[in-house]
XYZ file of C-alpha atoms in Angstrom:
775
model
C 0.000 0.000 0.000
C 1.236 3.468 -0.890
C 0.376 6.515 1.213
C 0.903 9.900 -0.420
C 1.197 13.106 1.571
C -0.425 15.231 -1.134
C -3.193 14.846 -3.653
C -2.131 13.543 -7.049
C -3.903 13.300 -10.381
C -4.486 9.882 -12.000
C -1.315 8.919 -13.830
C -1.108 8.147 -17.531
C 0.139 4.601 -18.114
C 2.953 4.708 -20.658
C 3.221 1.449 -22.588
C 6.769 2.335 -23.631
C 8.010 2.161 -20.030
C 9.892 -1.047 -19.345
C 10.525 -2.749 -16.035
C 14.265 -3.041 -15.446
C 14.772 -5.838 -12.970
C 18.496 -5.205 -12.581
C 17.880 -1.634 -11.383
C 15.054 -2.668 -9.050
C 17.335 -5.327 -7.573
C 20.077 -2.718 -7.157
C 17.638 -0.429 -5.339
C 16.472 -3.302 -3.121
C 20.068 -4.031 -2.239
C 20.749 -0.358 -1.528
C 17.685 -0.178 0.756
C 19.394 -2.507 3.220
C 20.992 0.660 4.598
C 18.983 3.417 6.288
C 19.504 6.042 3.572
C 19.402 5.508 -0.183
C 20.606 8.369 -2.386
C 19.511 8.206 -6.038
C 21.460 11.135 -7.516
C 21.504 11.654 -11.290
C 21.042 14.527 -13.727
C 17.636 15.186 -15.250
C 16.099 12.528 -17.447
C 17.598 9.403 -15.914
C 14.245 7.919 -14.911
C 14.400 8.421 -11.147
C 10.645 8.982 -10.802
C 9.753 5.936 -12.913
C 12.185 3.774 -10.967
C 10.779 4.875 -7.607
C 7.189 4.281 -8.741
C 8.015 0.750 -9.907
C 9.964 0.041 -6.745
C 7.113 1.228 -4.511
C 4.724 -1.089 -6.348
C 6.947 -4.062 -5.503
C 7.152 -3.263 -1.765
C 5.001 -5.285 0.594
C 5.217 -2.646 3.354
C 3.590 0.779 3.594
C 5.512 3.441 1.695
C 5.013 7.158 2.106
C 5.765 9.107 -1.071
C 6.724 12.726 -0.518
C 7.107 15.252 -3.324
C 8.411 18.770 -3.717
C 4.866 20.087 -3.293
C 4.407 18.556 0.144
C 4.202 21.097 2.960
C 6.965 20.603 5.529
C 8.078 17.612 3.517
C 11.134 16.684 5.602
C 9.153 16.923 8.833
C 6.436 14.687 7.347
C 9.120 12.225 6.284
C 10.718 12.237 9.742
C 7.445 11.444 11.499
C 6.648 8.594 9.070
C 10.124 7.123 9.503
C 9.733 7.258 13.264
C 6.549 5.182 12.884
C 8.471 2.541 10.922
C 7.364 3.436 7.396
C 9.599 3.553 4.350
C 9.706 7.054 2.863
C 10.474 8.012 -0.737
C 11.263 11.662 -1.483
C 11.351 12.657 -5.167
C 12.898 15.889 -6.490
C 14.464 16.401 -3.075
C 16.895 18.999 -4.468
C 13.948 21.409 -4.481
C 13.351 20.959 -0.727
C 16.747 22.077 0.590
C 19.162 20.366 2.965
C 18.521 22.073 6.298
C 18.041 20.830 9.842
C 14.740 19.140 8.945
C 16.583 17.055 6.342
C 19.232 16.046 8.874
C 16.521 15.053 11.356
C 14.801 12.876 8.754
C 18.123 11.175 7.994
C 18.654 10.427 11.690
C 15.172 8.875 11.896
C 15.832 6.438 9.034
C 16.569 2.803 9.915
C 17.212 -0.395 7.991
C 13.572 -1.415 8.624
C 12.282 1.998 7.537
C 14.752 3.431 5.007
C 14.696 6.934 3.539
C 15.005 6.958 -0.263
C 16.103 10.329 -1.657
C 15.910 11.092 -5.393
C 17.732 14.250 -6.440
C 19.514 15.976 -9.288
C 22.065 17.515 -6.909
C 24.117 15.566 -4.397
C 23.658 16.931 -0.834
C 27.389 16.694 -0.268
C 27.926 18.490 3.044
C 24.559 17.505 4.504
C 25.281 13.797 4.120
C 28.927 13.774 5.218
C 28.151 12.482 8.701
C 25.816 9.776 7.431
C 28.340 8.660 4.815
C 31.109 8.407 7.399
C 28.803 6.288 9.566
C 28.237 3.889 6.669
C 24.484 4.565 6.598
C 24.243 5.660 2.931
C 23.893 3.599 -0.245
C 24.025 5.365 -3.602
C 22.748 4.856 -7.147
C 24.241 7.097 -9.829
C 23.754 7.870 -13.503
C 25.796 4.855 -14.585
C 23.436 2.588 -12.636
C 20.286 4.073 -14.192
C 21.566 4.436 -17.760
C 20.043 2.042 -20.276
C 22.059 -0.902 -21.473
C 22.029 -1.633 -25.215
C 19.448 -4.364 -24.655
C 17.182 -2.131 -22.565
C 17.483 0.615 -25.151
C 16.364 -1.780 -27.892
C 13.344 -2.807 -25.800
C 12.282 0.813 -25.281
C 12.566 1.606 -28.980
C 10.652 -1.578 -29.828
C 7.797 -0.397 -27.586
C 7.698 2.757 -29.721
C 7.222 0.686 -32.878
C 10.796 0.383 -34.195
C 12.923 -2.719 -34.384
C 16.667 -2.169 -34.164
C 19.314 -4.643 -35.190
C 22.459 -4.950 -33.080
C 24.412 -2.309 -35.012
C 21.536 0.186 -34.906
C 21.036 -0.354 -31.186
C 24.744 0.139 -30.516
C 24.759 3.291 -32.663
C 21.843 4.795 -30.729
C 23.527 3.845 -27.472
C 26.703 5.630 -28.581
C 24.694 8.729 -29.503
C 22.744 8.885 -26.247
C 25.158 7.281 -23.819
C 22.196 5.279 -22.532
C 20.597 8.468 -21.143
C 16.951 7.372 -20.730
C 15.374 10.697 -21.697
C 17.505 10.905 -24.828
C 16.552 7.371 -25.791
C 12.849 7.982 -25.196
C 12.846 11.245 -27.139
C 14.543 9.617 -30.120
C 12.674 6.307 -29.965
C 9.786 7.485 -32.097
C 11.912 8.658 -35.011
C 10.853 6.989 -38.235
C 14.154 7.540 -40.074
C 17.132 5.552 -38.900
C 19.523 8.468 -38.836
C 21.609 10.137 -36.162
C 19.686 11.891 -33.409
C 18.964 15.499 -34.407
C 20.195 17.753 -31.636
C 19.488 21.445 -31.287
C 17.576 23.843 -29.096
C 14.427 23.198 -31.132
C 14.692 19.419 -31.249
C 12.794 17.309 -28.679
C 15.999 16.312 -26.910
C 17.502 19.780 -27.108
C 14.414 21.571 -25.832
C 14.244 19.125 -22.919
C 17.847 19.873 -21.935
C 17.328 23.607 -22.297
C 14.170 23.586 -20.183
C 15.260 21.077 -17.552
C 18.935 21.985 -17.209
C 20.202 25.163 -18.865
C 17.299 27.479 -17.986
C 17.942 26.877 -14.290
C 21.533 28.149 -14.492
C 22.874 31.697 -14.375
C 24.084 33.259 -17.625
C 27.804 33.155 -16.765
C 27.692 29.429 -16.147
C 25.782 28.775 -19.383
C 28.304 30.887 -21.310
C 31.119 28.811 -19.823
C 29.372 25.602 -20.876
C 28.871 26.847 -24.440
C 32.470 27.819 -25.136
C 33.954 24.735 -23.489
C 31.651 22.502 -25.553
C 33.633 23.261 -28.735
C 36.291 20.541 -28.138
C 35.233 16.915 -27.836
C 37.221 16.842 -24.584
C 39.478 19.296 -22.776
C 41.639 19.918 -19.748
C 41.777 22.894 -17.407
C 44.355 24.668 -19.574
C 42.096 24.601 -22.620
C 38.999 25.424 -20.556
C 40.779 28.508 -19.218
C 41.890 29.563 -22.704
C 38.413 29.122 -24.193
C 36.449 30.764 -21.382
C 38.959 33.353 -20.207
C 38.235 32.303 -16.633
C 41.089 31.584 -14.263
C 38.679 29.678 -12.005
C 37.793 27.128 -14.686
C 38.479 24.242 -12.311
C 36.042 25.559 -9.714
C 33.442 26.230 -12.387
C 33.737 22.678 -13.704
C 33.311 21.330 -10.178
C 30.135 23.401 -9.891
C 28.925 22.113 -13.260
C 29.505 18.518 -12.200
C 27.645 19.131 -8.942
C 24.693 21.190 -10.191
C 24.269 20.052 -13.785
C 25.840 16.661 -14.256
C 26.401 15.517 -17.837
C 30.152 16.035 -17.370
C 32.778 13.343 -16.844
C 36.202 13.949 -15.336
C 39.069 11.487 -15.680
C 41.151 12.321 -12.627
C 44.251 10.479 -13.853
C 44.491 12.286 -17.197
C 42.795 15.515 -16.111
C 40.444 15.329 -19.107
C 36.813 16.486 -19.032
C 34.093 15.809 -21.545
C 30.400 16.593 -21.726
C 27.655 14.142 -22.516
C 27.358 13.878 -26.300
C 23.772 15.184 -26.473
C 24.423 18.027 -24.037
C 27.479 19.070 -26.040
C 25.475 19.171 -29.265
C 22.834 21.415 -27.691
C 25.505 23.740 -26.301
C 27.215 23.980 -29.701
C 23.903 24.758 -31.361
C 23.249 27.505 -28.824
C 26.774 28.895 -29.280
C 26.383 29.053 -33.065
C 23.051 30.867 -32.779
C 24.030 33.330 -30.066
C 27.726 34.089 -30.745
C 28.633 33.059 -34.310
C 31.563 35.488 -34.510
C 33.282 33.767 -31.585
C 33.122 30.279 -33.091
C 36.184 30.388 -35.442
C 38.483 31.604 -32.682
C 37.289 28.886 -30.317
C 37.875 26.244 -32.986
C 41.366 27.613 -33.642
C 42.286 27.519 -29.950
C 40.992 23.957 -29.737
C 42.855 22.872 -32.884
C 46.236 24.076 -31.601
C 45.705 22.375 -28.225
C 44.810 19.094 -29.921
C 47.770 19.295 -32.317
C 50.138 19.566 -29.351
C 48.591 16.346 -27.995
C 48.972 14.516 -31.351
C 45.178 14.445 -31.777
C 45.632 15.383 -35.410
C 42.335 14.165 -36.864
C 40.327 16.245 -34.386
C 42.768 19.147 -34.679
C 42.380 19.127 -38.455
C 38.578 19.219 -38.216
C 38.626 22.174 -35.837
C 41.279 23.954 -37.924
C 39.038 23.547 -40.980
C 36.131 25.061 -39.016
C 38.435 27.975 -38.185
C 39.563 28.130 -41.854
C 43.152 27.832 -40.673
C 44.383 26.029 -43.797
C 48.016 26.157 -42.735
C 47.224 24.130 -39.620
C 45.007 21.801 -41.658
C 47.971 21.027 -43.951
C 50.262 20.412 -40.953
C 47.714 17.965 -39.560
C 47.357 16.269 -42.955
C 51.113 15.595 -42.993
C 50.986 14.221 -39.454
C 48.038 11.964 -40.298
C 49.773 10.746 -43.464
C 52.712 9.660 -41.303
C 50.324 7.617 -39.167
C 48.390 6.284 -42.168
C 51.580 5.044 -43.796
C 52.027 2.757 -40.788
C 48.343 2.097 -40.103
C 46.774 1.907 -43.548
C 43.808 4.112 -42.621
C 43.589 7.097 -44.965
C 40.010 8.286 -44.360
C 41.014 11.069 -41.945
C 43.710 12.275 -44.368
C 41.253 12.272 -47.263
C 38.698 14.235 -45.235
C 41.211 16.970 -44.386
C 42.555 17.249 -47.926
C 38.997 17.453 -49.275
C 38.227 20.302 -46.862
C 41.018 22.521 -48.231
C 39.919 24.798 -51.104
C 41.625 23.901 -54.374
C 43.085 27.363 -54.800
C 44.745 27.135 -51.387
C 46.282 23.687 -51.797
C 47.561 23.785 -55.378
C 51.104 24.921 -54.580
C 51.418 23.600 -51.017
C 54.352 21.182 -50.847
C 52.851 19.512 -47.787
C 49.790 18.402 -49.726
C 51.929 17.131 -52.611
C 53.851 15.005 -50.102
C 50.589 13.688 -48.660
C 49.458 12.793 -52.195
C 52.751 10.979 -52.830
C 52.430 8.984 -49.615
C 48.852 8.080 -50.459
C 49.907 6.870 -53.914
C 52.295 4.456 -52.193
C 49.637 2.677 -50.166
C 50.573 -0.977 -49.936
C 47.329 -2.243 -51.423
C 47.097 0.274 -54.271
C 50.540 1.539 -55.267
C 50.870 4.044 -58.126
C 54.572 4.754 -58.495
C 54.102 7.210 -61.370
C 51.798 9.474 -59.366
C 53.976 9.062 -56.280
C 57.122 10.090 -58.119
C 55.438 13.103 -59.704
C 53.949 14.332 -56.423
C 57.190 13.702 -54.559
C 59.081 15.935 -56.988
C 56.839 18.852 -55.947
C 56.875 18.151 -52.212
C 58.968 21.099 -51.018
C 58.965 22.301 -47.412
C 57.243 25.705 -47.090
C 59.562 28.300 -45.516
C 57.074 29.190 -42.760
C 56.453 25.616 -41.604
C 57.195 24.768 -37.970
C 60.105 22.513 -37.019
C 57.876 19.570 -36.044
C 56.132 19.472 -39.424
C 59.421 20.079 -41.276
C 60.927 16.990 -39.701
C 57.758 15.004 -40.316
C 58.040 15.957 -43.975
C 61.704 14.995 -44.171
C 61.096 11.558 -42.640
C 57.980 10.961 -44.731
C 59.835 11.948 -47.910
C 62.620 9.488 -47.122
C 60.129 6.693 -46.496
C 58.368 7.445 -49.785
C 61.667 7.281 -51.674
C 62.509 3.999 -49.944
C 59.160 2.534 -50.991
C 59.688 3.662 -54.563
C 63.052 1.872 -54.529
C 61.415 -1.280 -53.135
C 58.717 -1.173 -55.799
C 61.424 -1.032 -58.482
C 63.408 -3.877 -56.839
C 66.311 -1.500 -56.185
C 67.052 -2.943 -52.754
C 70.448 -1.257 -52.439
C 68.798 2.149 -52.865
C 66.481 1.643 -49.883
C 69.169 2.207 -47.281
C 70.438 5.266 -49.137
C 66.907 6.682 -49.251
C 66.456 6.324 -45.492
C 69.930 7.668 -44.803
C 69.909 7.129 -41.031
C 69.073 4.164 -38.761
C 66.241 6.197 -37.210
C 64.261 9.212 -38.448
C 65.322 12.584 -37.082
C 62.302 13.964 -35.241
C 61.711 16.733 -32.738
C 59.216 14.906 -30.520
C 59.244 11.650 -28.590
C 57.455 8.495 -29.733
C 55.907 7.652 -26.350
C 52.391 8.669 -27.411
C 50.667 5.706 -29.085
C 49.609 6.241 -32.697
C 51.493 9.550 -32.850
C 53.319 10.619 -36.043
C 56.660 10.078 -34.324
C 55.730 6.549 -33.243
C 54.333 5.743 -36.698
C 57.409 7.051 -38.525
C 59.809 5.142 -36.297
C 57.731 1.986 -36.669
C 57.571 2.340 -40.477
C 61.322 2.996 -40.520
C 61.959 -0.197 -38.536
C 59.617 -2.211 -40.780
C 61.480 -1.011 -43.881
C 64.857 -1.869 -42.361
C 63.479 -5.253 -41.315
C 62.393 -5.964 -44.885
C 65.829 -5.075 -46.246
C 67.425 -7.331 -43.616
C 65.116 -10.170 -44.702
C 66.295 -9.774 -48.291
C 69.892 -9.982 -47.068
C 69.243 -13.100 -44.970
C 70.173 -11.355 -41.706
C 67.475 -12.882 -39.501
C 68.938 -11.514 -36.256
C 68.683 -8.011 -37.697
C 65.158 -8.789 -38.891
C 64.142 -9.779 -35.362
C 65.687 -6.632 -33.852
C 64.024 -4.274 -36.339
C 60.627 -5.941 -36.012
C 60.833 -5.848 -32.211
C 61.395 -2.093 -32.456
C 58.509 -1.730 -34.903
C 56.121 -3.617 -32.631
C 57.217 -1.694 -29.547
C 56.881 1.831 -30.907
C 54.033 0.958 -33.290
C 51.694 -0.566 -30.742
C 48.117 0.012 -31.855
C 49.067 0.533 -35.514
C 47.379 -2.371 -37.293
C 49.429 -2.218 -40.466
C 52.702 -2.327 -38.519
C 51.795 -5.623 -36.880
C 50.602 -7.207 -40.113
C 53.690 -5.958 -41.991
C 55.971 -7.291 -39.258
C 54.293 -10.702 -39.449
C 54.609 -10.729 -43.249
C 58.316 -9.891 -43.075
C 58.834 -12.472 -40.343
C 57.283 -15.254 -42.415
C 59.156 -14.100 -45.529
C 62.468 -14.149 -43.650
C 61.728 -17.689 -42.422
C 60.910 -18.712 -45.991
C 64.131 -17.180 -47.270
C 66.128 -19.016 -44.626
C 64.460 -22.337 -45.442
C 63.010 -22.493 -41.919
C 59.871 -24.535 -42.509
C 58.849 -24.771 -38.853
C 59.394 -21.048 -38.298
C 57.334 -20.084 -41.341
C 54.526 -22.460 -40.386
C 54.457 -21.087 -36.831
C 54.119 -17.484 -38.021
C 51.397 -18.454 -40.505
C 49.475 -20.281 -37.792
C 49.946 -17.495 -35.256
C 48.565 -14.679 -37.410
C 45.205 -15.399 -39.093
C 45.724 -12.444 -41.444
C 48.568 -14.359 -43.084
C 46.628 -17.580 -43.439
C 43.472 -16.098 -44.948
C 44.706 -16.514 -48.525
C 44.579 -12.787 -49.279
C 48.237 -11.737 -49.049
C 50.321 -12.703 -52.077
C 53.594 -13.310 -50.245
C 51.852 -15.320 -47.515
C 50.061 -17.402 -50.168
C 53.426 -18.306 -51.667
C 54.965 -19.240 -48.310
C 51.881 -21.242 -47.387
C 52.191 -23.144 -50.672
C 55.890 -23.717 -49.986
C 55.116 -25.177 -46.546
C 52.467 -27.449 -48.057
C 54.855 -28.465 -50.847
C 57.740 -29.333 -48.532
C 55.397 -31.231 -46.204
C 53.596 -32.907 -49.090
C 50.253 -31.854 -47.635
C 48.420 -31.637 -50.962
C 48.756 -35.257 -52.103
C 51.596 -37.284 -53.480
C 50.897 -36.837 -57.172
C 52.432 -33.724 -58.688
C 49.961 -33.989 -61.514
C 47.163 -33.525 -59.014
C 48.937 -30.815 -57.072
C 48.989 -28.161 -59.774
C 51.514 -25.320 -59.883
C 52.093 -22.903 -57.032
C 49.466 -20.294 -57.662
C 49.660 -16.542 -57.606
C 46.890 -14.974 -55.626
C 45.938 -12.303 -53.156
C 46.761 -8.684 -52.660
C 50.152 -7.064 -52.448
C 51.850 -6.659 -49.109
C 55.058 -4.970 -48.012
C 57.142 -7.565 -49.857
C 57.512 -6.155 -53.403
C 55.559 -7.944 -56.121
C 58.730 -8.553 -58.158
C 60.364 -10.289 -55.217
C 57.340 -12.554 -54.773
C 57.261 -13.265 -58.505
C 60.961 -14.181 -58.593
C 60.591 -16.513 -55.624
C 57.550 -18.123 -57.224
C 59.584 -18.788 -60.385
C 62.253 -20.596 -58.351
C 59.675 -22.784 -56.627
C 57.768 -23.530 -59.809
C 60.941 -24.949 -61.320
C 61.127 -27.392 -58.402
C 57.584 -28.658 -59.009
C 58.363 -29.417 -62.630
C 55.515 -27.160 -63.712
C 55.762 -24.740 -66.613
C 56.450 -21.203 -65.447
C 53.663 -18.942 -66.775
C 54.919 -15.998 -68.796
C 53.274 -13.473 -66.501
C 55.037 -15.023 -63.492
C 58.588 -14.716 -64.803
C 60.635 -12.345 -62.673
C 61.525 -8.988 -64.100
C 65.097 -8.207 -65.015
C 67.200 -6.918 -62.183
C 69.456 -8.118 -59.418
C 68.006 -10.956 -57.381
C 68.033 -10.762 -53.604
C 69.806 -13.296 -51.441
C 66.453 -14.888 -50.661
C 65.558 -15.540 -54.295
C 69.082 -16.721 -55.085
C 68.856 -19.239 -52.238
C 65.694 -20.879 -53.580
C 66.849 -20.730 -57.200
C 70.140 -22.401 -56.261
C 68.328 -25.069 -54.264
C 66.150 -25.848 -57.281
C 69.255 -26.525 -59.384
C 70.773 -28.729 -56.684
C 67.611 -30.799 -56.343
C 67.576 -31.271 -60.102
C 70.860 -33.190 -59.733
C 69.101 -35.675 -57.462
C 66.419 -36.076 -60.095
C 68.950 -37.384 -62.609
C 70.686 -39.638 -60.081
C 73.763 -37.444 -59.526
C 73.717 -37.876 -55.744
C 77.433 -37.190 -55.252
C 77.256 -33.973 -57.275
C 74.147 -32.931 -55.366
C 75.866 -33.591 -52.026
C 78.810 -31.431 -53.079
C 76.461 -28.669 -54.239
C 74.505 -28.807 -50.973
C 77.735 -28.572 -48.968
C 78.949 -25.584 -51.002
C 75.546 -23.953 -50.566
C 75.709 -24.352 -46.785
C 79.269 -23.040 -46.659
C 78.164 -19.852 -48.396
C 75.422 -19.168 -45.837
C 75.956 -17.330 -42.539
C 73.324 -19.588 -40.940
C 72.676 -23.070 -42.401
C 69.212 -23.153 -44.027
C 67.282 -26.192 -42.750
C 65.872 -26.969 -46.217
C 69.432 -27.362 -47.590
C 70.773 -29.021 -44.461
C 68.203 -31.839 -44.435
C 68.896 -32.598 -48.091
C 72.649 -32.683 -47.488
C 72.177 -35.214 -44.659
C 69.975 -37.362 -46.881
C 72.411 -37.217 -49.796
C 75.265 -38.255 -47.503
C 73.136 -41.083 -46.115
C 72.490 -42.340 -49.643
C 76.187 -42.218 -50.530
C 77.168 -44.061 -47.330
C 74.437 -46.643 -47.908
C 75.702 -47.306 -51.430
C 79.243 -47.609 -50.111
C 78.104 -50.209 -47.575
C 78.901 -47.982 -44.568
C 75.789 -48.633 -42.472
C 77.035 -46.627 -39.477
C 77.706 -43.454 -41.497
C 74.401 -43.871 -43.321
C 72.522 -44.183 -40.032
C 74.312 -41.163 -38.530
C 73.422 -38.930 -41.482
C 69.904 -40.324 -41.634
C 69.255 -39.622 -37.963
C 70.256 -35.992 -38.450
C 67.738 -35.796 -41.281
C 65.134 -37.429 -39.024
C 65.839 -34.838 -36.297
C 65.157 -32.062 -38.803
C 62.069 -33.860 -40.095
C 60.584 -34.130 -36.613
C 61.095 -30.385 -36.128
C 59.960 -29.145 -39.525
C 57.731 -31.879 -40.912
C 59.707 -32.475 -44.141
C 58.293 -34.881 -46.721
C 59.442 -33.502 -50.075
C 63.207 -34.069 -49.417
C 62.487 -37.753 -48.787
C 60.386 -38.099 -51.924
C 63.183 -36.534 -53.975
C 65.346 -39.593 -53.189
C 62.897 -41.993 -54.817
C 62.925 -45.642 -53.712
C 66.291 -45.126 -52.002
C 64.490 -43.330 -49.144
C 62.418 -46.462 -48.482
C 65.571 -48.597 -48.415
C 67.264 -46.229 -45.955
C 64.244 -46.076 -43.665
C 63.711 -49.838 -43.790
C 67.312 -50.375 -42.707
C 66.997 -47.752 -39.953
C 63.822 -49.374 -38.641
C 65.848 -52.449 -37.608
C 67.906 -50.326 -35.210
C 66.786 -49.360 -31.734
C 66.351 -45.589 -31.703
C 64.105 -42.717 -30.734
C 62.937 -42.107 -34.303
C 60.781 -45.241 -34.601
C 57.516 -43.312 -34.848
C 58.895 -40.909 -37.478
C 60.386 -43.768 -39.492
C 57.080 -45.637 -39.477
C 55.122 -42.578 -40.575
C 57.576 -41.810 -43.369
C 57.353 -45.376 -44.616
C 53.558 -45.158 -44.633
C 53.795 -41.959 -46.682
C 56.505 -43.138 -49.089
C 56.168 -46.854 -49.679
C 53.013 -46.628 -51.808
C 55.004 -45.251 -54.743
C 58.036 -47.508 -54.509
C 56.948 -51.047 -53.579
C 55.758 -53.859 -55.773
C 52.218 -55.153 -55.652
C 51.709 -57.588 -52.764
C 51.150 -61.152 -53.888
C 49.320 -63.982 -52.164
C 47.010 -61.635 -50.246
C 43.332 -62.533 -50.673
C 41.936 -59.505 -48.824
C 43.890 -56.233 -48.949
C 44.812 -54.380 -45.788
C 42.889 -51.227 -45.000
C 44.722 -47.894 -44.830
C 44.721 -47.996 -41.029
C 45.934 -51.601 -40.952
C 48.666 -50.701 -43.420
C 49.751 -47.844 -41.152
C 49.864 -50.090 -38.072
C 51.840 -52.699 -40.000
C 54.698 -50.211 -40.465
C 55.169 -50.050 -36.683
C 55.456 -53.794 -36.155
C 59.140 -54.223 -37.187
C 60.178 -51.524 -34.718
C 60.716 -51.645 -30.968
C 57.529 -49.867 -29.857
C 55.235 -51.937 -27.666
C 51.460 -51.886 -28.006
C 50.990 -49.008 -25.544
C 53.537 -46.866 -27.409
C 51.942 -47.646 -30.780
C 48.548 -46.621 -29.366
C 50.028 -43.327 -28.157
C 51.676 -42.678 -31.520
C 48.459 -43.325 -33.449
C 46.043 -41.841 -30.870
C 43.982 -45.025 -30.649
C 42.848 -47.205 -27.761
C 44.363 -50.563 -26.831
C 41.160 -52.375 -27.840
C 41.157 -50.667 -31.247
C 44.770 -51.689 -31.809
C 44.036 -55.294 -30.869
C 41.110 -55.369 -33.304
C 43.342 -54.123 -36.131
C 46.116 -56.575 -35.236
C 43.713 -59.520 -35.359
C 42.590 -58.366 -38.817
C 46.196 -57.979 -39.999
C 47.173 -61.441 -38.739
C 44.090 -63.020 -40.329
C 44.697 -61.399 -43.722
C 48.406 -62.323 -43.677
C 47.668 -65.856 -42.459
C 49.945 -65.620 -39.400
C 49.595 -65.840 -35.626
C 52.261 -63.481 -34.205
C 53.862 -60.078 -34.664
C 57.171 -61.574 -35.789
C 55.442 -63.817 -38.342
C 53.460 -60.795 -39.608
C 56.683 -58.836 -40.206
C 58.322 -61.702 -42.090
C 55.211 -62.356 -44.187
C 54.788 -58.624 -45.021
C 58.423 -58.359 -46.104
C 58.109 -61.408 -48.342
C 55.140 -59.994 -50.260
C 56.377 -56.400 -50.500
C 54.263 -54.748 -47.818
C 57.393 -53.826 -45.830
């Protein structure tokens, strides 16, 4: 039952009002203390919440409003009688002695619930210190995305997830803002202004209650998206900006202060109303406020926002400076939309002869995914530094120009010119790179990526690792830096013949394994080729295919490497895939040389191939695993032919070590039937490679054995695989572990193998299988 201390009119039942159980539960939990403070700005649904909460209470509740005579005294008497009291709009009643007396009368059995727009700070200090106060704030009453969607649905609109999130971002979950925009028929951004439903509500409920000086302060400080006390003082001309902001937070709300960073920002909808009011009432002041904001943001490396405000102020010089800074970031991040927006805002007559904009155009023409070297070269030739430019922008331009020249050299396969274009190990800049996503951080990261790519071409993997570590450290948050570093890392592993390393990078970065990046496609094909993962028949495999978009590895480099690998598959090299004329990098030379050495194996010249492999390794600073494994195998073949079983086994075990690490299959296939002979001999020895030997024999023997004779029913593929383990030293438990099968499953297969071979024991099965060519 609800007792009201004043006469009320029958209430209209709003079907669009939803019951929010989470908030009611939060209020129930808060009511376990004597005093509950529900303090939020206007429009957060305090009255609706209290009405719903009262309806759920089993005990008598006295509801007191601002129109109640001697409201606090009425509340005190009801609390003393053990009734719960709810006071709405309590900020209109004052916080005098009567309020303090009512607070003292509240108990856990009869709590006092206070709804207010203004926090009674001093009046509640004693109660807070005594632990008698629970509080609900704006964050607690704001709509969630799901609640917002329910409210809008009640108004006749259905929102999908993206639309609901967009409306939440616009309103911040402010219930009044959501309700006032819920009935819109067009799915566009909320229209905000003094004459919009939301704007008129804020003007009437918030701004009209404030004195003119405070409203003026709010208007001018609403120009930036966020600000600190320094900017607030500069915009408002008030030395007491901090005290004013404290008053705004206390009396108005709709302002958030990050104590750690010192940054303030207004609620999005409130800011839009204030900007609309500023434009209508003081249009002549607007450009100067935008200019002040733009310079403050530029100092903080907030160049996209600074550029927008500079454009509003028609400060085209500052717009161009910001465009250069954003181009530095975009070169490392790949996002050019902010740059394009700034360049589009500059009048054509202003930007025609500006060297900064020509440099921006050159950098944009060198985007990784859409490179136009002709345009880039032309624009770069006109990218002079204006005499009046500040030192920060001048150094940005110098570093960006050097990076553009380096990329032009890479595009033309002039690798030696890249280092000359950069000139120094690090760009010379006038600011530190500690700010994430700043021009300085982006330039240093792009510089390190470029040096890492050059090191990959030279085969200096230690240098590659050092440069990429620098790029990742200073380029944190720059998406393109991370993807470029991963691409270079996998390309360096490919160049060094490190199959396991390349496979690990491909598996660790889904962007490389999605089949979209040309260089990654090639390395992925190489891994599959060396591991024989696409079947055993080259006729079914097809040639290594070109595909995907360009990355940081130049297209000519990828094409040259593809040519070298295609020669190894025996496929015809398509005309469009042939590498362009020019000096080959170490990486391409390595794979081309390996192709020639493998060709010697193909014609049976094992001794010549072994010599070539050894010479190849001697010429390398770090032995490439793809050459090393083939050298071990060639030496094993030569020792086997010479009858030196010990030397053959020693070389073979080194090849098996490498195979277990990298997963090689192609080097074994290149030996033909000799590989089966070597592995069959090794299987008779006790060693730790039994599982690898068995698996290799399963993979290889199908091509090089004769047809089994005297077998009525053929072995299944699984039985054939198990058979390869029987000559070795593994017991049944170890075979089960190697094949990931249960003991019962193994026994079932063994019984089938023995039955089909017509034997009764493991030893008899091995002898029978050898006699008919299964082993």
